[in-house]
Structures are given as C-alpha cells and as structure tokens.
PDB file of C-alpha atoms in Angstrom:
ATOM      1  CA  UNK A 582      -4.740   0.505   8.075  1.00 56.00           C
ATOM      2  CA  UNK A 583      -7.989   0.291  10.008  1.00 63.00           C
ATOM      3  CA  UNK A 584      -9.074  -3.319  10.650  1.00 85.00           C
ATOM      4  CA  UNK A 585     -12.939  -3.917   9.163  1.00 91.00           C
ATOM      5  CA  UNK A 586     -15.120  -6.828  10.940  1.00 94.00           C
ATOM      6  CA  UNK A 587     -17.846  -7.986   9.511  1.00 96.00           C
ATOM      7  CA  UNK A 588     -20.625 -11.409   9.357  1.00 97.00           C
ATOM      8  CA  UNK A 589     -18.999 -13.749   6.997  1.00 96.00           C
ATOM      9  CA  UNK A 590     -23.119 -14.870   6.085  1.00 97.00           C
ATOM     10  CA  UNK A 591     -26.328 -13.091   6.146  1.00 97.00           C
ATOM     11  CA  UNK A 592     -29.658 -14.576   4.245  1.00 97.00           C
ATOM     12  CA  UNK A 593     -33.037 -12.481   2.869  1.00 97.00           C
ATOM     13  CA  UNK A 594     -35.112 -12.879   0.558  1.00 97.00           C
ATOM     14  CA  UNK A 595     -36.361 -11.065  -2.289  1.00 97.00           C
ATOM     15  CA  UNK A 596     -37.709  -7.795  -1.727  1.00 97.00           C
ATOM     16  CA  UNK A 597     -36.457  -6.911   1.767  1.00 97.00           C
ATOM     17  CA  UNK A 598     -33.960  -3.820   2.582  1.00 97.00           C
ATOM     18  CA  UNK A 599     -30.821  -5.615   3.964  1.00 98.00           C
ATOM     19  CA  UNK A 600     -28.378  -3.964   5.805  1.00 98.00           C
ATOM     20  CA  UNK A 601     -25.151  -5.193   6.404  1.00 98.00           C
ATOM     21  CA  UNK A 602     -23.152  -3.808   9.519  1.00 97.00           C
ATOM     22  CA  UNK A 603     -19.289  -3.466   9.743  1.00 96.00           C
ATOM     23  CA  UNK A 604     -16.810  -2.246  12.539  1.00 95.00           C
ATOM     24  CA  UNK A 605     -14.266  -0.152  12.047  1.00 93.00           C
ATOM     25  CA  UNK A 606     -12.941   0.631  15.443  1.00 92.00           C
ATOM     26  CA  UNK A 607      -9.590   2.375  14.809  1.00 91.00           C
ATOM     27  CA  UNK A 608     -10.554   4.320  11.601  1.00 91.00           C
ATOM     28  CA  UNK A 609      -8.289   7.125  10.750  1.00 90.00           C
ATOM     29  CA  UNK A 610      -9.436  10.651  10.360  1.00 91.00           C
ATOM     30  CA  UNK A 611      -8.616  11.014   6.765  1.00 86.00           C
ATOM     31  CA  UNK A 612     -10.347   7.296   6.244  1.00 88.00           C
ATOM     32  CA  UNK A 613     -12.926   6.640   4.472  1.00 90.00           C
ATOM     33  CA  UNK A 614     -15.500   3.956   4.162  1.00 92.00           C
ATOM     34  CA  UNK A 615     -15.986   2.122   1.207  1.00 92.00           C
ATOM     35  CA  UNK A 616     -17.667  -1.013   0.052  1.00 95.00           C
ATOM     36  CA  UNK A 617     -17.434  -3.409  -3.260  1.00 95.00           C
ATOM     37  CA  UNK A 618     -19.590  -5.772  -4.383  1.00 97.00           C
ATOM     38  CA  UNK A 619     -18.211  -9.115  -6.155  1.00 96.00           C
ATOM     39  CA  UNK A 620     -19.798 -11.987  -7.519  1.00 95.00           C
ATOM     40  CA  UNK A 621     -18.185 -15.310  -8.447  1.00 89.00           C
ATOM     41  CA  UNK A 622     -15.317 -15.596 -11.173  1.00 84.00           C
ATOM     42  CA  UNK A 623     -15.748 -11.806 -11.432  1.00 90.00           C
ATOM     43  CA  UNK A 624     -14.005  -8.478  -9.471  1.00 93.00           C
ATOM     44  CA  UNK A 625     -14.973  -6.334  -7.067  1.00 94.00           C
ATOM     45  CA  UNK A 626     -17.269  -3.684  -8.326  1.00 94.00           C
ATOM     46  CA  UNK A 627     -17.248  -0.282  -6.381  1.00 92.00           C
ATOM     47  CA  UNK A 628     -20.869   0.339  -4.942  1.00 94.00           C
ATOM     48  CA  UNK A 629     -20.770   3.117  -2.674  1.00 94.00           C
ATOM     49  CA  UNK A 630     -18.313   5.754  -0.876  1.00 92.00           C
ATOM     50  CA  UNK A 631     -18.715   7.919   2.045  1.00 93.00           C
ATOM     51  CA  UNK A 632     -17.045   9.648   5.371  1.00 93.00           C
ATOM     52  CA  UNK A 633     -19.723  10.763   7.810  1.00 92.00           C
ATOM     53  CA  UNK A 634     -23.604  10.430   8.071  1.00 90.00           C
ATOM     54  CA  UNK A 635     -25.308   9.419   4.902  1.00 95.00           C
ATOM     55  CA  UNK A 636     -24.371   8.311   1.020  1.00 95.00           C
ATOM     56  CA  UNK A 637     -26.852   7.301  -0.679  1.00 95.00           C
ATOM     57  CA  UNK A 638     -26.828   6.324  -5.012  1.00 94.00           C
ATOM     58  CA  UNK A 639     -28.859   4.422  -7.309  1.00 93.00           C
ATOM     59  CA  UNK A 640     -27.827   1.172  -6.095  1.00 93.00           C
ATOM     60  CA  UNK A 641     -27.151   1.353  -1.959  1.00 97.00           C
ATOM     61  CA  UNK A 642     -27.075   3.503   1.133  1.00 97.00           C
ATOM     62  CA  UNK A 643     -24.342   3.899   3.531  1.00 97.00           C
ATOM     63  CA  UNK A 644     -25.043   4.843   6.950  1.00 97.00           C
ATOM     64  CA  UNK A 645     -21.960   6.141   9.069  1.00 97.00           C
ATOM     65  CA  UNK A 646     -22.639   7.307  13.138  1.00 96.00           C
ATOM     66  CA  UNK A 647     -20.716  10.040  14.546  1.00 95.00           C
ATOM     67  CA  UNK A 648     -18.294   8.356  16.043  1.00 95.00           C
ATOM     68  CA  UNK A 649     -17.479   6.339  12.756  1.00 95.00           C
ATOM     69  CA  UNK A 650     -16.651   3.373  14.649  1.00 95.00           C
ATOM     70  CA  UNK A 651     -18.743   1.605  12.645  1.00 96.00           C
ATOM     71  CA  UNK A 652     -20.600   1.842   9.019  1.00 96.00           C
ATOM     72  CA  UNK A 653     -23.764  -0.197   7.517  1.00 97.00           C
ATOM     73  CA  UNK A 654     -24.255  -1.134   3.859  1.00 98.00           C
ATOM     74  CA  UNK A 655     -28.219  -0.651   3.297  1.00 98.00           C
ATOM     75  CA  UNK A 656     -29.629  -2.458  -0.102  1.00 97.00           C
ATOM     76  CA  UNK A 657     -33.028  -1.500  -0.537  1.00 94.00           C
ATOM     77  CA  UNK A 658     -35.571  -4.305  -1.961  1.00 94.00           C
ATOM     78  CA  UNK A 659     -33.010  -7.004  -2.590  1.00 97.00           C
ATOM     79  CA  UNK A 660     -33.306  -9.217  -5.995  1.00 97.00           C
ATOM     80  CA  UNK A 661     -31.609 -13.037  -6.605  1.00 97.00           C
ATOM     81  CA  UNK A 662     -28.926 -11.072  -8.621  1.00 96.00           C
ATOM     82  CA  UNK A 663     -27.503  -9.048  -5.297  1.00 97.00           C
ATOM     83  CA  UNK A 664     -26.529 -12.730  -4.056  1.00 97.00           C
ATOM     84  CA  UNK A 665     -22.644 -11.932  -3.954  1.00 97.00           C
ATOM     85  CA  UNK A 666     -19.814 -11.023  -1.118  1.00 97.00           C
ATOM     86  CA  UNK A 667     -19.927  -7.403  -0.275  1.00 98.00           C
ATOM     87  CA  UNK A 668     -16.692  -6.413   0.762  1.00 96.00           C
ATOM     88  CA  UNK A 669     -16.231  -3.329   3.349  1.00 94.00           C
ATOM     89  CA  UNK A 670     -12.822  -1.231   3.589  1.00 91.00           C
ATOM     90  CA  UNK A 671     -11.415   1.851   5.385  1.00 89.00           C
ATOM     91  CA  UNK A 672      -8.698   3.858   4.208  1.00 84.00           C
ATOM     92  CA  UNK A 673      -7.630   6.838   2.133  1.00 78.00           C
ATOM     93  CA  UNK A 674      -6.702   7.252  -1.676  1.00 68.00           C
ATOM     94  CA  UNK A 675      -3.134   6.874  -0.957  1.00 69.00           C
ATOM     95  CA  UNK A 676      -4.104   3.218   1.108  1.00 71.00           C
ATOM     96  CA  UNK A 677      -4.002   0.205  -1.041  1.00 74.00           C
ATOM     97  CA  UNK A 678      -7.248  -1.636  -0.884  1.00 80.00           C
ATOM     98  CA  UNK A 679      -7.274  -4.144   1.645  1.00 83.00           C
ATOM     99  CA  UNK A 680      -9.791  -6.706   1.490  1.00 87.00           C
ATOM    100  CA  UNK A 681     -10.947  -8.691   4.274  1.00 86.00           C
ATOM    101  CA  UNK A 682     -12.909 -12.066   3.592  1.00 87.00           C
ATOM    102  CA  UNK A 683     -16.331 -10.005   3.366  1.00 94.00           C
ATOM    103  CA  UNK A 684     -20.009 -10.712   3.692  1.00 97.00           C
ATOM    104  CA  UNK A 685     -21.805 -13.739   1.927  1.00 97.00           C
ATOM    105  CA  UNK A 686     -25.390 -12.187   1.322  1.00 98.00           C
ATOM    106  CA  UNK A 687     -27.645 -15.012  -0.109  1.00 98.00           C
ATOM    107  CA  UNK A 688     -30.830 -13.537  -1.644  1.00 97.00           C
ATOM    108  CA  UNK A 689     -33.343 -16.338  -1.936  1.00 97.00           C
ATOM    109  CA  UNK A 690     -37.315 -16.548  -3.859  1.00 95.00           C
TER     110      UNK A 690
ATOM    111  CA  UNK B1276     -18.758  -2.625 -17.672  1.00 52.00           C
ATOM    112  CA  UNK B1277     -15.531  -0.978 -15.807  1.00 56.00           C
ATOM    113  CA  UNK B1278     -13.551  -1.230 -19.233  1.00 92.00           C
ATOM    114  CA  UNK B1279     -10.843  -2.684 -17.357  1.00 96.00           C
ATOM    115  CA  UNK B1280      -9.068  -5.764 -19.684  1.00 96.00           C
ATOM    116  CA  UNK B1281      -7.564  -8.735 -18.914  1.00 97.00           C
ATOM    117  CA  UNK B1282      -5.903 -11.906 -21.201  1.00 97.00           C
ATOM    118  CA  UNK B1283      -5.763 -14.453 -20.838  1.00 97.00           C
ATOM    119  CA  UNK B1284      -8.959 -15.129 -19.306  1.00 96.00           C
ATOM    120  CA  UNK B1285      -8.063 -18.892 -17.827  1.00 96.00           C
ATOM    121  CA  UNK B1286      -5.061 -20.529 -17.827  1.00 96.00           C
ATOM    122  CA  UNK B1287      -2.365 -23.764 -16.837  1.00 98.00           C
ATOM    123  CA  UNK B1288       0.714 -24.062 -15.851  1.00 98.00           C
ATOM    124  CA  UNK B1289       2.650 -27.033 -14.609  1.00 98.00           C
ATOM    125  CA  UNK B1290       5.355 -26.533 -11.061  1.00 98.00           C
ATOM    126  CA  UNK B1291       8.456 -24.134 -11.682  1.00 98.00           C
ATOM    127  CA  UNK B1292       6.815 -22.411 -15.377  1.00 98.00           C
ATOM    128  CA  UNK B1293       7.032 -18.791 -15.178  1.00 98.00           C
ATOM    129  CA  UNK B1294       3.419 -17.020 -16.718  1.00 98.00           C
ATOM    130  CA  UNK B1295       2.726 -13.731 -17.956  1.00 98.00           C
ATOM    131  CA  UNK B1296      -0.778 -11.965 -17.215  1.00 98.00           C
ATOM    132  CA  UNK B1297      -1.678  -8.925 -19.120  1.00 98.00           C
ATOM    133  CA  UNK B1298      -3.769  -5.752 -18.271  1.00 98.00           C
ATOM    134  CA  UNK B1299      -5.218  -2.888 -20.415  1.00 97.00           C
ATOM    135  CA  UNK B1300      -6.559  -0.135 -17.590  1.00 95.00           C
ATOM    136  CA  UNK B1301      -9.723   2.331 -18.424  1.00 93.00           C
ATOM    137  CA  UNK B1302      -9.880   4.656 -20.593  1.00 91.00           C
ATOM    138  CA  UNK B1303      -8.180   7.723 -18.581  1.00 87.00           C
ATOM    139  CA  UNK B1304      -6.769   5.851 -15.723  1.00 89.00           C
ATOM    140  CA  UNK B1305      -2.766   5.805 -15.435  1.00 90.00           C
ATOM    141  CA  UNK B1306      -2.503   3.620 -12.125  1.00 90.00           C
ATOM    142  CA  UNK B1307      -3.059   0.017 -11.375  1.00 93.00           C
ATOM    143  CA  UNK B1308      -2.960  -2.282  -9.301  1.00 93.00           C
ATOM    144  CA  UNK B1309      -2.440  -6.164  -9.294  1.00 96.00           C
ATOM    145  CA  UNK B1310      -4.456  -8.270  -6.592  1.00 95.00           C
ATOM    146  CA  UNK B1311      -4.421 -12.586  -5.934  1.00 96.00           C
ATOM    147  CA  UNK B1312      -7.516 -13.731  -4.800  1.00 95.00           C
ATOM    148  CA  UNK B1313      -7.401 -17.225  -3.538  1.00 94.00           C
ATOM    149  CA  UNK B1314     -10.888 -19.368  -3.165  1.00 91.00           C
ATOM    150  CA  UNK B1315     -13.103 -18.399  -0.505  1.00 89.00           C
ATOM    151  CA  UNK B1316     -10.538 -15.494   0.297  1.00 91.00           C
ATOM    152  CA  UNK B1317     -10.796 -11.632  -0.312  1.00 92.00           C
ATOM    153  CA  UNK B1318      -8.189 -10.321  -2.963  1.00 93.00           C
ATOM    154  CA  UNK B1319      -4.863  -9.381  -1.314  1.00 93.00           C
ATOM    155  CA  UNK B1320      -3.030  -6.582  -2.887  1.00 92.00           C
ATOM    156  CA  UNK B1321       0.282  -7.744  -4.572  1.00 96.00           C
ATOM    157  CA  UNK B1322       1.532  -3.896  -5.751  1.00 94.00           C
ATOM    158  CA  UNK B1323       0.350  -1.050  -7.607  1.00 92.00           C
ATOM    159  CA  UNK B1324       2.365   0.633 -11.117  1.00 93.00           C
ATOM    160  CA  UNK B1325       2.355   4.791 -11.497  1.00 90.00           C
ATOM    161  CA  UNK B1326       3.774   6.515 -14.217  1.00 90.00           C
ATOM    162  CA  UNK B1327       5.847   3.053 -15.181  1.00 93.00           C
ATOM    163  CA  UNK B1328       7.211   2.558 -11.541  1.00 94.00           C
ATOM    164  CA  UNK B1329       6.075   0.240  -8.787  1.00 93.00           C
ATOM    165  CA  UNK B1330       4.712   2.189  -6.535  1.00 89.00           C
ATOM    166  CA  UNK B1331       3.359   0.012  -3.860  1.00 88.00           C
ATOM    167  CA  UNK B1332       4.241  -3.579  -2.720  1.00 93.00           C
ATOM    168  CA  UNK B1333       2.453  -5.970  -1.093  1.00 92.00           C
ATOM    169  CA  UNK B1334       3.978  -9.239   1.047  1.00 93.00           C
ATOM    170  CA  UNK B1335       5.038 -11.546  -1.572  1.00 96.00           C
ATOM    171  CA  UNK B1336       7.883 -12.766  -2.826  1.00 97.00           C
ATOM    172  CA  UNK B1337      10.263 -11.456  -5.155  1.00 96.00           C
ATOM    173  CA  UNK B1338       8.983 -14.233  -7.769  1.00 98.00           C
ATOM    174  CA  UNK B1339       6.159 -11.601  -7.781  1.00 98.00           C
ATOM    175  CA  UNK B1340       7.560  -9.031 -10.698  1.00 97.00           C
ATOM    176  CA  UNK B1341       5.277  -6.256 -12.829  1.00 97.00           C
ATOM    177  CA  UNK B1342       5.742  -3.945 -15.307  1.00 97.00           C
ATOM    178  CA  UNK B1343       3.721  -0.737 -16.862  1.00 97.00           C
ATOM    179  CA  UNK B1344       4.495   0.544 -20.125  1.00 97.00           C
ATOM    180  CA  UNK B1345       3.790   4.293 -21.424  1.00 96.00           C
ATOM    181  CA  UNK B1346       0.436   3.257 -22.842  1.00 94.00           C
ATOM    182  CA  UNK B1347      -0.735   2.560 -18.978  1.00 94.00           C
ATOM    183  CA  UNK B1348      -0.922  -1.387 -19.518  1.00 96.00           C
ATOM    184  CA  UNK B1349       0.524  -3.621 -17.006  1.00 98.00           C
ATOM    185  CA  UNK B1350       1.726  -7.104 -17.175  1.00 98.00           C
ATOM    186  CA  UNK B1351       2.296  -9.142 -14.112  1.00 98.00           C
ATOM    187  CA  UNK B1352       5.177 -11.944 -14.280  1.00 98.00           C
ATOM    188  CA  UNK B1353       5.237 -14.582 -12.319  1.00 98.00           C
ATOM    189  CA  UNK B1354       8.763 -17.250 -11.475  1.00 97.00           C
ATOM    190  CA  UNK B1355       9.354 -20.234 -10.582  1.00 98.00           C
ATOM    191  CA  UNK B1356       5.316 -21.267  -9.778  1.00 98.00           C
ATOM    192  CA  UNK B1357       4.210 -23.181  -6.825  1.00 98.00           C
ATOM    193  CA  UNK B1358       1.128 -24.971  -6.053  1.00 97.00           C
ATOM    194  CA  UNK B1359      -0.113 -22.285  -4.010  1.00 96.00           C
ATOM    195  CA  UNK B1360       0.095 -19.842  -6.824  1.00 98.00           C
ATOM    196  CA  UNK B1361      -3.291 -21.096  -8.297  1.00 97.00           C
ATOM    197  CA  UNK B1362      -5.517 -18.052  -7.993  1.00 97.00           C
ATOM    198  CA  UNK B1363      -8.048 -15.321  -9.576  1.00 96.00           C
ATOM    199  CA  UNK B1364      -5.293 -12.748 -10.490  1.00 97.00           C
ATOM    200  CA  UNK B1365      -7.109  -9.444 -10.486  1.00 97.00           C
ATOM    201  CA  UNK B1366      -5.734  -6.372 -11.951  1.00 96.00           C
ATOM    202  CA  UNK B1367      -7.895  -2.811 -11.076  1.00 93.00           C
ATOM    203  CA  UNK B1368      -7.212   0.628 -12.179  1.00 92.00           C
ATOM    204  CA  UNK B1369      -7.802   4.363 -10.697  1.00 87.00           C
ATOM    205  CA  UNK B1370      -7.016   7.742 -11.183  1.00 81.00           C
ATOM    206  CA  UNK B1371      -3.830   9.068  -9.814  1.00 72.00           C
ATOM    207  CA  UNK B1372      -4.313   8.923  -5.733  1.00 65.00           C
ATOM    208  CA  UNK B1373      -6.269  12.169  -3.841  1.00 62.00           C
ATOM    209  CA  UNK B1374      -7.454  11.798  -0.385  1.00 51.00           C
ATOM    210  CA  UNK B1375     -10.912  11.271  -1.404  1.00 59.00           C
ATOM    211  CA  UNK B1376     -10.455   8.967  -4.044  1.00 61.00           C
ATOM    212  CA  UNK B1377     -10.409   5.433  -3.304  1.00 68.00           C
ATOM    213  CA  UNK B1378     -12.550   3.662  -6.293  1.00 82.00           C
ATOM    214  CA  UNK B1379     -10.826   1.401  -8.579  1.00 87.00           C
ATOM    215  CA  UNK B1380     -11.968  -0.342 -11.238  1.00 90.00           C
ATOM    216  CA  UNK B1381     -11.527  -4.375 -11.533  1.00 93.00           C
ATOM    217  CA  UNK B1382     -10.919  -6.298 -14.336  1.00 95.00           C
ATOM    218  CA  UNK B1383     -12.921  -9.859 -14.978  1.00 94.00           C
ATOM    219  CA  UNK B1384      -9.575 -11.918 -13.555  1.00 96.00           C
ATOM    220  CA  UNK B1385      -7.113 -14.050 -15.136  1.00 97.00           C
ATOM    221  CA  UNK B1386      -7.980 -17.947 -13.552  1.00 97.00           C
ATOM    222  CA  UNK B1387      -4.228 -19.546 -13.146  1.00 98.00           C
ATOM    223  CA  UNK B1388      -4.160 -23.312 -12.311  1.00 97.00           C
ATOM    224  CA  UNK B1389      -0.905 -24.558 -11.333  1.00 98.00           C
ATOM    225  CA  UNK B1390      -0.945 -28.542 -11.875  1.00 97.00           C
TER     226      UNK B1390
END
C-alpha cells in the first residue's frame, strides 16, 4: 500500500480556501486518492474521491498532478464546523483503508 | 447520516473481561469492516466480513474475533482485555469491492474503557 505524508497541523480562519497537500510517492496505478473527514468521538466521513486531475463536489476539491505523486484537499471558504482531522489515503477497492495520523485543520473566528 | 449502527455507544470493562460490540451496516451494503482507533491516532483496520466470512485481517491478535450473520450485521468479540485495548472501536460498511470503489461508511464508534 502506498505510504501518504501529510502536516499533522494547519490553522485558517473563517472564510479562507484551505488546501491541504499530501504525498503519495509510490502510488499504484490502479490507486486511487481518497480523503475522510472526522471530527472528535465520531468516524471518518468520506468527502471526496478521485484518480487524475480534478474532483470537485459540493463540499471539497481534489487536485491530483500528472505524475500523481502527490494530491491536495481544497475546502473552499472554511467555517468553525470544518475544524476536524482530514485523513488522506491511496489505494484501490480491494485495499483496506489505511489511515495514517492525518491533518489537524483548526478553523478559528 | 451514513445509517451505519453501532451499540453500545460507551462502555467498561475491568482486565481479562471479554466484550461484545455490535454493528448494523447501511441499508444495501453486505461488507464491513471493523477499525480501533486509539487517542490522537488514525483508525487501524482490524478485518473486514463478506458474505459471513472474514475476509481481511489486520495485525492483531487472535483475541481479536468477528462474526457476520445473513442479515449483514457484524459483531466484534473481544478476549482476555488488556489495558491497551481502551479505544474508539469503529465499524464501516461498503458495497462489495470494484476497483473504483473505495468509500465506506463509518459508524458513530463504540468508546471501550478498560479499567
């Protein structure tokens, strides 16, 4: 399974696009790039799925490069309720989730 | 709402008890899959039920035993309980495996505090 790296902490405040950046150097062709949401006492929620260029849904945008060494989580206009650890992963649908320790994103007034 | 259920939502258990966590999956979904998730950690997969059969395993011990009946639920046993044990025990389901698909659904958690 492709190793994910990404900050442990990143800080904004309300109302800015934050984008959160993860590496994925040894993806796997058939991988794909995936990222959950999770907020305390609760589990992961799916946000947003993709394999090349750009996803984007009601809630995020995913940016993936050519090379797919690397993928970043875009939240547009950021609220005190997307405080939470976004979790990035890389894998297929036969790949168990693995879950590193994720992303801390503190949204503050 | 994922529609994923758990029970019981919180509980303890003292050193060497054996505990029972139950999971009812979405509506539609016929795999799942049972995850600890230690404080401050990411959830690490413990294994994953299909058509009544453990399908995947993660690496813990054999003290670490499931089950899936025909209605999809899953129940998650765990022997002879250490210290170390005390965790957010997530369950998650999914539709059967494709390439593509790689969304599961999580339930709220099960809080176990071993004393």
């Amino acid at each position: 399974l492709a190793k994910t790296t990404q900050p442990i902490s990143m800080d904004s405040y309300e109302g800015q696009e934050v984008n959160i950046t993860c590496s994925h150097n040894n993806i796997a062709t058939n991988d794909y790039i995936t990222w959950y949401q999770q907020f305390p006492s609760q589990g992961p929620r799916f946000i947003i799925q993709g394999y090349k260029t750009k996803v984007t849904n009601e809630v995020a945008s995913l940016f993936i490069p050519a090379d797919r060494k690397s993928s970043t989580l875009s939240l547009p206009r950021v609220s005190l309720s997307d405080t939470a650890v976004y979790y990035c992963l890389v894998g297929d649908g036969y790949s168990t989730l693995t879950f590193g320790k994720g992303t801390m994103l503190l949204v503050s007034p | 709402d994922a529609g994923v259920t758990q029970s019981p939502t919180h509980l303890i258990k003292t050193r060497g008890q054996q505990v029972t966590l139950r999971c009812s999956p979405k509506s539609g979904h016929d795999t799942v899959s049972w995850y600890q998730q230690a404080l401050g950690q990411g959830p690490q997969f413990i294994f994953q039920y299909y058509e009544e059969e453990e399908r995947q395993r993660g690496n813990f011990p054999d003290r670490f035993s499931g089950h899936q009946f025909p209605n999809y639920s899953s129940e998650l046993n765990v022997n002879a309980l250490l210290l170390g044990d005390s965790a957010l025990y997530l369950c998650a389901s999914s539709l059967p495996a494709t390439s593509e698909s790689y969304e599961q659904y999580f339930g709220p958690g099960t809080r176990l505090t071993v004393t």
